[in-house]
Amino acid sequence: MMLPNLKDAKKRTKNKIQIIKDDYVIPNDVKNVGINKKYHIITYGCQMNVHDSENISAILEDMKYIRTDNMDEADIIVINTCAIRENAHNKVVGMLGRIKHLRETKKDIITIFCGCMAQEESIANMIKDKYKWVDIVFGTHNIHKLPIYLSDLYKSRKQEIEVYSIEGVVYEGIPVKRDSKYKAWVNIMYGCDKFCTYCIVPYTRGKQRSRLPEDILKEVEELKKEGYMEITLLGQNVNAYGKDLDINYTMTNLLEDVAKIGIPRVRFITSHPWDFTDDMIDVIAKYDNVMPYIHLPIQSGSSRILKLMGRRYTKEEYIELFNKIKNKIPNVAISTDIIVGFPGETEEDFKDTLEVVDKLKYDLAYTFIFSKRVGTPAYNMEDNVSMEEKKERLARLNELVNKYANINNMKYKDKVVEVLIEGASEKQGYLMGYTDTMKLVNVKCDESYLGKIVNVKITDVKTWSLDGELYNE
Ligand code: SAH
Ligand code: SF4
Ligand code: F3S
């Protein structure tokens, strides 16, 4: 058993990142263990976790398990957890309750608990003490060892907990079973060194570590050969890509090299404003296949709060960057993340946030109430804003955010836009996809259009989506 340790998770040394290419092995005794067995996987959290789940699926399928979307018929249930806010926690605890119930009639279900919550000391301890029936717990640093844990479990039937609190290494050669045939996630870096004072990610994901350019470009080339239409480069801070590599190769270089491979759509998330260079803006503007959509979290419109958050930019610097992006990239859409109720946020600070939103008119904003995370600096900051007040601020903010989401969407009325048709829509007779600017569109068409980029005339506009029909000149 190895439990996580907050002190180690905080550590950052100058040690060089290790790249390991041959650590994924399937022991002989579990090579065919999944024959006639099914797995079900539940994923919470960000795209990083979604992509990790694609790795976990592939690993299980390597052992011949088959995927099922019906939890009731699963022999293995995997919960890939998120620790970012308290409500993410609560959902997971609720899910554990459901699985426990299921086990009453199906004793031999294997339950696997992984992801960012597993990296938290208190949670790993809780599983050890209160959820003894959970079979395997591993963290974000050792997904590739799942076959070994399963092999051990089949031999001993004892709870197996192995969570490393290390700065991290980069593992190559872990298989992936992608959810989509048209869109693919590509990790370009892992971890985060920004240590924003509210955020748990640097502890759950370890030190920033970039993959080597050649490994990323090889993956993208393969995706091109397989016919993928869109890729999204993934990292907590993609703009800081390469800074840890010592090779004089930056996100700008990577984005340009990836664009040149020629996949029709290239996206990236998330951009921290701190590392956003002019060169990078130029590359986005220069290449038609780099999509004009940027997620640029602001977190707060008050420079005082931004300082307390450790975000390393002021309101003015953010606005300057925002305007530069808007001016240089035609038709660009920008979305953001905002936290309300950070410890000590006054009505005045909050009004600064409203003011910035009013000025910048975001296409979309994801808004959150501050949630205290154990081990982060903000955990100990004096928080004298009541929950009632925080909820009220969130409602006021959302009203403004929705107003601009709607106004921005209205601009699309009767326009013809390109949409990559990717799957079922909630609307009967329609399929769904996104514009280059990441607007969700329900398109009246049949399944022969799946995986194609088509011209769509927008017929109807809502706050969160657009409706449209195929358009032929
Ligand atoms: N790496 C990304 C953010 C990843 S977390 C970035 O820096 O932009 C996604 C969002 O969750 C954050 O942008 C932030 O708005 C929100 N978030 C993170 N920690 C939070 C906390 N403790 N309470 C509330 N929201 C939080
Ligand atoms: Fe968290 Fe800040 Fe890192 Fe984003 S940049 S993951 S908010 S610490
Ligand atoms: Fe959640 Fe971990 Fe992502 S905490 S947001 S799943 S990096």
Coordinates of C-alpha atoms and ligand atoms in Angstrom, one line a residue:
M1 CA 0.0 0.0 0.0
M2 CA 1.2 3.5 -0.8
L3 CA -0.9 6.5 0.3
P4 CA -0.6 10.0 -1.0
N5 CA 1.3 12.6 0.9
L6 CA 0.6 16.3 0.6
K7 CA 4.2 17.4 1.6
D8 CA 5.7 15.4 -1.3
A9 CA 3.0 16.5 -3.7
K10 CA 4.0 20.1 -3.1
K11 CA 7.7 19.5 -3.7
R12 CA 9.3 20.9 -6.9
T13 CA 12.9 20.2 -7.5
K14 CA 15.2 21.1 -10.5
N15 CA 15.4 17.4 -11.3
K16 CA 15.1 16.7 -15.0
I17 CA 11.9 15.0 -16.2
Q18 CA 12.3 11.4 -17.0
I19 CA 10.6 10.0 -20.1
I20 CA 9.8 6.4 -19.8
K21 CA 8.8 4.4 -22.9
D22 CA 8.6 0.8 -21.8
D23 CA 6.9 0.6 -18.5
Y24 CA 3.5 -0.6 -19.7
V25 CA 3.3 -4.4 -19.4
I26 CA 0.5 -6.8 -19.0
P27 CA 1.4 -9.8 -16.7
N28 CA 0.7 -13.2 -18.3
D29 CA -2.0 -14.1 -15.8
V30 CA -4.2 -11.2 -16.8
K31 CA -3.7 -11.2 -20.6
N32 CA -7.1 -12.8 -21.2
V33 CA -8.7 -12.1 -17.9
G34 CA -11.4 -9.9 -19.4
I35 CA -12.9 -12.5 -21.8
N36 CA -16.7 -12.5 -21.4
K37 CA -16.4 -9.6 -18.9
K38 CA -17.5 -6.0 -19.1
Y39 CA -16.2 -2.8 -17.8
H40 CA -18.0 0.5 -17.1
I41 CA -16.2 3.8 -16.7
I42 CA -17.5 6.9 -15.0
T43 CA -15.4 10.1 -15.6
Y44 CA -15.6 13.4 -13.7
G45 CA -13.6 16.5 -14.2
C46 CA -11.7 18.1 -17.1
Q47 CA -10.5 16.9 -20.5
M48 CA -7.3 15.6 -18.9
N49 CA -9.5 13.1 -17.0
V50 CA -11.6 12.4 -20.1
H51 CA -8.4 11.5 -21.9
D52 CA -7.0 9.5 -19.0
S53 CA -10.2 7.5 -19.2
E54 CA -9.5 6.8 -22.8
N55 CA -6.2 5.3 -21.7
I56 CA -7.8 3.3 -19.0
S57 CA -10.4 1.9 -21.5
A58 CA -7.6 0.8 -23.8
I59 CA -5.7 -0.9 -21.0
L60 CA -8.8 -2.8 -20.0
E61 CA -9.5 -3.7 -23.6
D62 CA -5.9 -5.0 -23.9
M63 CA -6.9 -7.5 -21.3
K64 CA -10.0 -8.4 -23.4
Y65 CA -12.7 -6.6 -21.3
I66 CA -15.5 -5.1 -23.3
R67 CA -17.0 -1.7 -22.6
T68 CA -20.6 -1.4 -21.4
D69 CA -22.6 1.8 -20.9
N70 CA -24.8 0.0 -18.4
M71 CA -23.3 0.0 -15.0
D72 CA -25.7 -2.8 -13.8
E73 CA -24.1 -5.4 -16.2
A74 CA -20.5 -4.4 -15.5
D75 CA -17.9 -6.8 -13.9
I76 CA -15.5 -3.9 -13.4
I77 CA -16.5 -0.3 -12.5
V78 CA -14.0 2.5 -12.8
I79 CA -14.6 5.9 -11.2
N80 CA -12.1 8.4 -12.5
T81 CA -12.5 11.3 -10.1
C82 CA -12.0 15.1 -10.0
A83 CA -11.0 17.1 -6.9
I84 CA -11.3 20.6 -8.2
R85 CA -14.4 21.7 -6.0
E86 CA -16.4 20.2 -3.2
N87 CA -19.3 19.4 -5.4
A88 CA -17.1 17.2 -7.6
H89 CA -16.3 15.3 -4.4
N90 CA -20.0 14.9 -3.4
K91 CA -20.9 13.4 -6.8
V92 CA -18.2 10.8 -6.3
V93 CA -19.4 9.9 -2.8
G94 CA -22.9 9.5 -4.2
M95 CA -21.6 7.2 -6.9
L96 CA -19.8 5.1 -4.4
G97 CA -23.1 4.7 -2.6
R98 CA -24.7 3.4 -5.8
I99 CA -22.0 0.9 -6.4
K100 CA -22.1 -0.4 -2.8
H101 CA -25.8 -1.0 -3.4
L102 CA -25.1 -2.8 -6.6
R103 CA -22.6 -5.0 -4.8
E104 CA -25.3 -6.3 -2.5
T105 CA -26.6 -8.4 -5.4
K106 CA -23.4 -8.8 -7.3
K107 CA -20.6 -9.5 -4.8
D108 CA -17.8 -10.0 -7.2
I109 CA -17.9 -6.6 -9.0
I110 CA -14.4 -5.1 -9.0
T111 CA -14.4 -1.4 -8.1
I112 CA -11.5 0.8 -9.2
F113 CA -11.1 4.4 -7.8
C114 CA -8.6 6.7 -9.6
G115 CA -8.0 10.2 -10.7
C116 CA -7.4 13.4 -8.9
M117 CA -9.4 12.6 -5.7
A118 CA -7.2 9.5 -5.2
Q119 CA -4.2 11.9 -4.9
E120 CA -5.7 13.5 -1.8
E121 CA -4.5 12.3 1.5
S122 CA -7.8 12.5 3.2
I123 CA -9.7 10.7 0.4
A124 CA -7.2 7.9 0.1
N125 CA -7.4 7.4 3.8
M126 CA -11.2 7.5 3.7
I127 CA -11.3 4.7 1.1
K128 CA -8.8 2.7 3.2
D129 CA -10.9 3.0 6.3
K130 CA -14.5 3.4 5.3
Y131 CA -14.7 1.8 1.8
K132 CA -12.8 -1.4 2.3
W133 CA -14.8 -3.0 -0.5
V134 CA -13.2 -0.7 -3.1
D135 CA -10.7 -3.0 -4.7
I136 CA -8.1 -0.9 -6.4
V137 CA -7.0 2.8 -5.9
F138 CA -4.4 4.4 -8.0
G139 CA -3.6 8.0 -8.8
T140 CA -2.8 10.2 -11.8
H141 CA 0.9 9.1 -12.0
N142 CA 0.4 5.3 -12.3
I143 CA -2.5 4.6 -14.6
H144 CA -0.3 2.3 -16.8
K145 CA 0.2 0.0 -13.8
L146 CA -3.5 -1.1 -13.8
P147 CA -2.7 -4.5 -15.3
I148 CA -0.3 -5.2 -12.4
Y149 CA -2.9 -4.1 -9.8
L150 CA -5.5 -6.4 -11.4
S151 CA -3.1 -9.3 -11.4
D152 CA -2.3 -8.7 -7.7
L153 CA -6.0 -8.4 -6.9
Y154 CA -7.0 -11.7 -8.6
K155 CA -4.2 -13.4 -6.7
S156 CA -4.9 -11.9 -3.2
R157 CA -8.4 -10.4 -3.3
K158 CA -7.0 -7.7 -1.0
Q159 CA -7.6 -3.9 -1.3
E160 CA -4.8 -2.5 -3.3
I161 CA -4.0 1.3 -2.8
E162 CA -1.0 2.7 -4.7
V163 CA -0.9 6.5 -5.1
Y164 CA 2.4 8.3 -5.7
S165 CA 2.9 11.8 -4.6
I166 CA 5.8 12.5 -7.0
E167 CA 6.7 15.4 -9.3
G168 CA 6.0 13.0 -12.1
V169 CA 7.5 11.4 -15.1
V170 CA 6.2 11.3 -18.7
Y171 CA 5.1 7.9 -19.8
E172 CA 5.0 7.2 -23.5
G173 CA 3.4 4.1 -25.2
I174 CA 0.3 3.8 -23.1
P175 CA -2.5 2.7 -25.3
V176 CA -5.6 4.8 -26.0
K177 CA -9.1 3.9 -27.0
R178 CA -10.6 7.2 -28.3
D179 CA -14.2 8.0 -27.7
S180 CA -14.6 9.7 -31.1
K181 CA -13.5 8.7 -34.6
Y182 CA -13.4 12.4 -35.6
K183 CA -12.0 14.3 -32.7
A184 CA -8.9 13.4 -30.6
W185 CA -7.3 14.7 -27.4
V186 CA -3.5 15.0 -27.5
N187 CA -1.6 15.6 -24.3
I188 CA 1.2 17.9 -24.8
M189 CA 2.1 18.4 -21.1
Y190 CA 1.2 17.1 -17.7
G191 CA 1.0 18.8 -14.3
C192 CA 1.1 22.4 -13.3
D193 CA 3.6 24.6 -11.6
K194 CA 1.5 27.8 -11.3
F195 CA 0.2 27.1 -7.8
C196 CA -2.7 29.5 -8.0
T197 CA -3.6 29.8 -4.4
Y198 CA -7.1 28.2 -4.6
C199 CA -6.2 25.3 -6.9
I200 CA -5.5 21.7 -6.1
V201 CA -4.3 20.6 -9.5
P202 CA -0.5 21.2 -8.9
Y203 CA -0.8 18.7 -6.0
T204 CA -3.0 16.1 -7.8
R205 CA -1.1 16.2 -11.1
G206 CA 2.5 17.0 -10.2
K207 CA 5.1 19.1 -11.7
Q208 CA 4.8 20.6 -15.2
R209 CA 6.3 18.2 -17.6
S210 CA 6.1 18.6 -21.4
R211 CA 6.2 15.7 -23.8
L212 CA 8.9 15.7 -26.4
P213 CA 8.0 17.5 -29.6
E214 CA 8.8 14.4 -31.7
D215 CA 6.4 12.2 -29.6
I216 CA 3.6 14.7 -30.0
L217 CA 4.1 15.3 -33.7
K218 CA 4.3 11.5 -34.3
E219 CA 0.9 11.1 -32.5
V220 CA -0.6 13.9 -34.5
E221 CA 0.7 12.4 -37.8
E222 CA -0.9 9.1 -36.9
L223 CA -4.2 10.8 -36.2
K224 CA -4.0 12.5 -39.6
K225 CA -3.4 9.1 -41.2
E226 CA -6.4 7.6 -39.3
G227 CA -8.6 10.4 -40.7
Y228 CA -9.2 12.5 -37.6
M229 CA -10.7 15.8 -38.4
E230 CA -9.9 17.7 -35.2
I231 CA -7.4 17.5 -32.5
T232 CA -7.2 19.4 -29.2
L233 CA -3.8 19.9 -27.6
L234 CA -4.2 19.4 -23.9
G235 CA -2.5 20.8 -20.8
Q236 CA -3.3 22.9 -17.7
N237 CA -1.2 25.6 -19.2
V238 CA -0.5 24.9 -22.8
N239 CA 1.2 28.2 -23.4
A240 CA 4.0 27.2 -21.0
Y241 CA 4.7 24.1 -23.1
G242 CA 8.4 23.4 -23.5
K243 CA 9.6 25.7 -20.8
D244 CA 10.7 22.7 -18.7
L245 CA 12.5 21.0 -21.6
D246 CA 15.6 23.1 -22.2
I247 CA 15.4 22.7 -25.9
N248 CA 14.4 26.2 -27.0
Y249 CA 11.1 25.0 -28.5
T250 CA 7.9 26.7 -27.4
M251 CA 4.2 26.4 -27.7
T252 CA 4.4 28.7 -30.7
N253 CA 6.8 26.3 -32.4
L254 CA 4.7 23.3 -31.5
L255 CA 1.4 24.9 -32.7
E256 CA 3.0 25.8 -36.0
D257 CA 4.5 22.3 -36.5
V258 CA 1.2 20.7 -35.6
A259 CA -0.8 23.0 -37.9
K260 CA 1.5 22.1 -40.8
I261 CA 0.6 18.4 -40.4
G262 CA -2.7 19.5 -41.9
I263 CA -5.4 18.1 -39.7
P264 CA -8.4 20.3 -40.6
R265 CA -9.0 21.6 -37.1
V266 CA -6.5 22.2 -34.4
R267 CA -7.5 23.4 -30.9
F268 CA -5.7 23.8 -27.6
I269 CA -6.7 24.2 -23.9
T270 CA -6.1 25.8 -21.5
S271 CA -4.2 29.0 -22.0
H272 CA -3.0 30.8 -19.0
P273 CA -2.8 34.5 -19.7
W274 CA 0.7 34.7 -18.2
D275 CA 2.4 32.8 -20.9
F276 CA 0.5 34.0 -23.9
T277 CA 3.0 35.5 -26.3
D278 CA 2.5 37.7 -29.4
D279 CA 4.2 35.0 -31.5
M280 CA 1.6 32.6 -30.4
I281 CA -1.2 35.0 -31.4
D282 CA 0.4 35.4 -34.8
V283 CA 0.5 31.6 -35.4
I284 CA -3.1 31.3 -34.5
A285 CA -4.0 34.1 -36.9
K286 CA -1.7 32.7 -39.7
Y287 CA -3.0 29.1 -39.9
D288 CA -6.5 28.5 -41.2
N289 CA -6.7 25.2 -39.4
V290 CA -5.8 26.6 -36.0
M291 CA -9.3 27.4 -34.7
P292 CA -10.2 30.9 -33.7
Y293 CA -11.4 30.0 -30.3
I294 CA -9.5 30.7 -27.1
H295 CA -10.3 29.7 -23.5
L296 CA -8.7 32.4 -21.4
P297 CA -9.5 32.1 -17.8
I298 CA -9.6 35.5 -16.0
Q299 CA -10.8 34.2 -12.5
S300 CA -11.5 37.7 -11.2
G301 CA -11.7 41.2 -12.5
S302 CA -10.2 42.7 -9.4
S303 CA -6.4 43.1 -9.5
R304 CA -6.4 42.8 -5.7
I305 CA -8.0 39.4 -5.7
L306 CA -5.9 38.3 -8.7
K307 CA -2.9 39.0 -6.6
L308 CA -4.3 37.0 -3.7
M309 CA -5.1 34.2 -6.2
G310 CA -1.4 34.2 -7.4
R311 CA -2.5 34.6 -11.0
R312 CA 0.5 36.8 -11.9
Y313 CA -1.5 39.4 -14.0
T314 CA -3.5 42.5 -13.3
K315 CA -6.9 43.3 -14.7
E316 CA -5.3 45.8 -17.0
E317 CA -2.8 43.3 -18.4
Y318 CA -5.5 40.8 -19.0
I319 CA -7.6 43.3 -20.9
E320 CA -4.7 44.3 -23.0
L321 CA -4.0 40.7 -23.9
F322 CA -7.7 40.1 -24.6
N323 CA -7.8 43.1 -27.0
K324 CA -4.7 42.1 -28.7
I325 CA -6.1 38.7 -29.4
K326 CA -9.4 40.1 -30.6
N327 CA -7.6 42.6 -32.9
K328 CA -5.2 40.1 -34.5
I329 CA -7.4 37.0 -34.9
P330 CA -10.4 37.7 -37.1
N331 CA -13.7 36.3 -35.8
V332 CA -12.1 34.9 -32.7
A333 CA -14.3 33.8 -29.9
I334 CA -13.0 33.9 -26.3
S335 CA -14.4 32.2 -23.3
T336 CA -13.3 32.3 -19.6
D337 CA -13.5 30.9 -16.1
I338 CA -14.5 33.1 -13.2
I339 CA -14.5 32.3 -9.4
V340 CA -16.8 34.3 -7.2
G341 CA -16.5 34.5 -3.4
F342 CA -12.7 34.1 -3.1
P343 CA -11.7 34.7 0.5
G344 CA -11.9 38.5 1.2
E345 CA -13.7 39.3 -2.0
T346 CA -15.6 42.6 -1.3
E347 CA -18.7 43.9 -3.1
E348 CA -16.3 46.3 -4.8
D349 CA -14.0 43.5 -6.0
F350 CA -17.0 41.7 -7.3
K351 CA -18.2 44.8 -9.1
D352 CA -14.8 44.9 -10.8
T353 CA -15.5 41.4 -12.1
L354 CA -18.9 42.5 -13.4
E355 CA -17.3 45.5 -15.0
V356 CA -14.7 43.5 -16.9
V357 CA -17.3 41.0 -18.1
D358 CA -19.4 43.9 -19.3
K359 CA -16.5 45.3 -21.1
L360 CA -15.1 42.2 -22.7
K361 CA -18.5 40.5 -23.5
Y362 CA -17.3 36.9 -23.4
D363 CA -18.7 34.4 -25.8
L364 CA -19.0 32.0 -22.8
A365 CA -17.9 32.0 -19.2
Y366 CA -17.8 29.1 -16.8
T367 CA -18.5 30.5 -13.3
F368 CA -17.8 28.9 -10.0
I369 CA -18.2 29.6 -6.3
F370 CA -14.9 29.4 -4.5
S371 CA -14.4 26.0 -2.9
K372 CA -11.9 25.5 -0.1
R373 CA -9.3 22.8 -1.0
V374 CA -7.3 21.2 1.7
G375 CA -3.6 21.9 1.3
T376 CA -3.9 25.0 -0.9
P377 CA -2.8 28.4 0.5
A378 CA -6.4 29.8 0.1
Y379 CA -7.6 27.2 2.5
N380 CA -6.3 29.2 5.4
M381 CA -7.2 32.6 4.1
E382 CA -9.9 34.4 6.1
D383 CA -13.2 34.0 4.4
N384 CA -15.8 36.4 5.6
V385 CA -18.2 36.3 2.7
S386 CA -21.3 34.3 3.6
M387 CA -22.5 31.5 1.3
E388 CA -25.7 33.4 0.8
E389 CA -23.8 36.4 -0.5
K390 CA -21.6 34.1 -2.7
K391 CA -24.7 32.5 -4.3
E392 CA -26.2 35.9 -4.9
R393 CA -23.0 37.1 -6.6
L394 CA -22.9 34.0 -8.7
A395 CA -26.5 34.7 -9.8
R396 CA -25.8 38.3 -10.7
L397 CA -22.7 37.3 -12.6
N398 CA -24.5 34.5 -14.5
E399 CA -27.2 36.9 -15.6
L400 CA -24.6 39.1 -17.2
V401 CA -22.6 36.2 -18.7
N402 CA -25.8 34.8 -20.2
K403 CA -26.7 38.1 -21.7
Y404 CA -23.5 38.3 -23.6
A405 CA -23.6 34.6 -24.6
N406 CA -26.9 35.4 -26.1
I407 CA -25.8 38.6 -27.8
N408 CA -22.7 36.8 -29.3
N409 CA -24.8 34.0 -30.6
M410 CA -27.3 36.3 -32.2
K411 CA -24.6 37.5 -34.5
Y412 CA -24.8 34.0 -36.1
K413 CA -28.4 34.4 -37.2
D414 CA -28.7 33.7 -41.0
K415 CA -25.0 33.3 -41.3
V416 CA -23.3 30.4 -43.0
V417 CA -20.8 28.6 -40.9
E418 CA -18.6 25.5 -41.0
V419 CA -19.6 22.7 -38.6
L420 CA -17.8 19.4 -38.0
I421 CA -20.8 17.0 -37.6
E422 CA -19.8 14.7 -34.7
G423 CA -22.8 13.0 -33.1
A424 CA -26.4 12.7 -32.0
S425 CA -28.3 15.8 -31.1
E426 CA -30.9 16.2 -28.4
K427 CA -33.2 17.4 -31.2
Q428 CA -35.0 14.8 -33.3
G429 CA -33.9 14.7 -36.9
Y430 CA -30.7 16.7 -36.1
L431 CA -27.1 15.9 -35.5
M432 CA -24.7 18.1 -33.5
G433 CA -21.3 19.6 -34.0
Y434 CA -19.3 22.8 -33.4
T435 CA -18.3 25.8 -35.4
D436 CA -14.7 26.8 -35.6
T437 CA -15.5 29.3 -32.8
M438 CA -16.8 26.4 -30.7
K439 CA -20.5 27.2 -30.9
L440 CA -22.7 24.2 -30.5
V441 CA -24.9 23.7 -33.5
N442 CA -27.8 21.3 -34.1
V443 CA -27.8 20.6 -37.8
K444 CA -30.7 19.1 -39.7
C445 CA -29.0 16.3 -41.5
D446 CA -28.6 12.5 -41.6
E447 CA -25.8 10.3 -40.4
S448 CA -24.0 10.2 -43.8
Y449 CA -22.6 13.6 -42.7
L450 CA -21.0 12.3 -39.6
G451 CA -17.3 13.2 -39.4
K452 CA -17.6 15.8 -42.2
I453 CA -17.2 19.6 -42.1
V454 CA -20.2 21.1 -43.7
N455 CA -21.6 24.5 -44.5
V456 CA -24.6 25.2 -42.3
K457 CA -27.0 28.1 -42.4
I458 CA -28.1 29.2 -38.9
T459 CA -31.8 29.4 -38.7
D460 CA -32.4 29.7 -35.0
V461 CA -30.4 31.2 -32.1
K462 CA -30.5 30.3 -28.4
T463 CA -28.2 31.3 -25.5
W464 CA -26.3 28.0 -25.4
S465 CA -26.8 26.6 -29.0
L466 CA -27.6 27.4 -32.6
D467 CA -29.9 25.5 -35.0
G468 CA -29.2 25.3 -38.6
E469 CA -29.6 23.4 -41.9
L470 CA -27.2 22.3 -44.6
Y471 CA -26.3 25.0 -47.1
N472 CA -25.2 24.5 -50.7
E473 CA -24.2 27.4 -52.7
Ligands
SAH1 N1 -5.5 25.3 -15.8 C1 -6.6 26.0 -16.0 C2 -7.8 25.7 -15.0 C3 -8.1 24.3 -14.6 S1 -9.3 24.2 -13.3 C4 -6.3 27.5 -15.9 O1 -5.4 27.8 -15.1 O2 -6.9 28.2 -16.5 C5 -10.7 24.9 -14.1 C6 -11.3 26.0 -13.4 O3 -11.8 25.6 -12.2 C7 -10.4 27.1 -13.1 O4 -10.1 28.0 -14.1 C8 -11.1 27.8 -12.0 O5 -12.0 28.8 -12.4 C9 -11.9 26.7 -11.3 N2 -11.4 26.4 -10.0 C10 -10.2 25.8 -9.7 N3 -10.0 25.7 -8.4 C11 -11.2 26.1 -7.8 C12 -11.7 26.3 -6.5 N4 -10.9 25.9 -5.4 N5 -12.9 26.8 -6.3 C13 -13.7 27.1 -7.3 N6 -13.3 27.1 -8.6 C14 -12.1 26.6 -8.8
SF4_2 FE1 -4.8 25.4 -11.2 FE2 -3.7 27.8 -11.7 FE3 -2.5 25.5 -12.5 FE4 -4.8 26.4 -13.7 S1 -2.8 27.4 -13.7 S2 -4.3 24.3 -13.0 S3 -5.9 27.3 -12.0 S4 -2.8 26.1 -10.4
F3S3 FE1 -10.5 17.9 -11.8 FE2 -8.1 16.9 -11.8 FE3 -9.0 18.0 -14.0 S1 -9.0 18.0 -10.2 S2 -10.4 19.5 -13.2 S3 -9.8 16.2 -13.0 S4 -6.9 18.0 -13.3

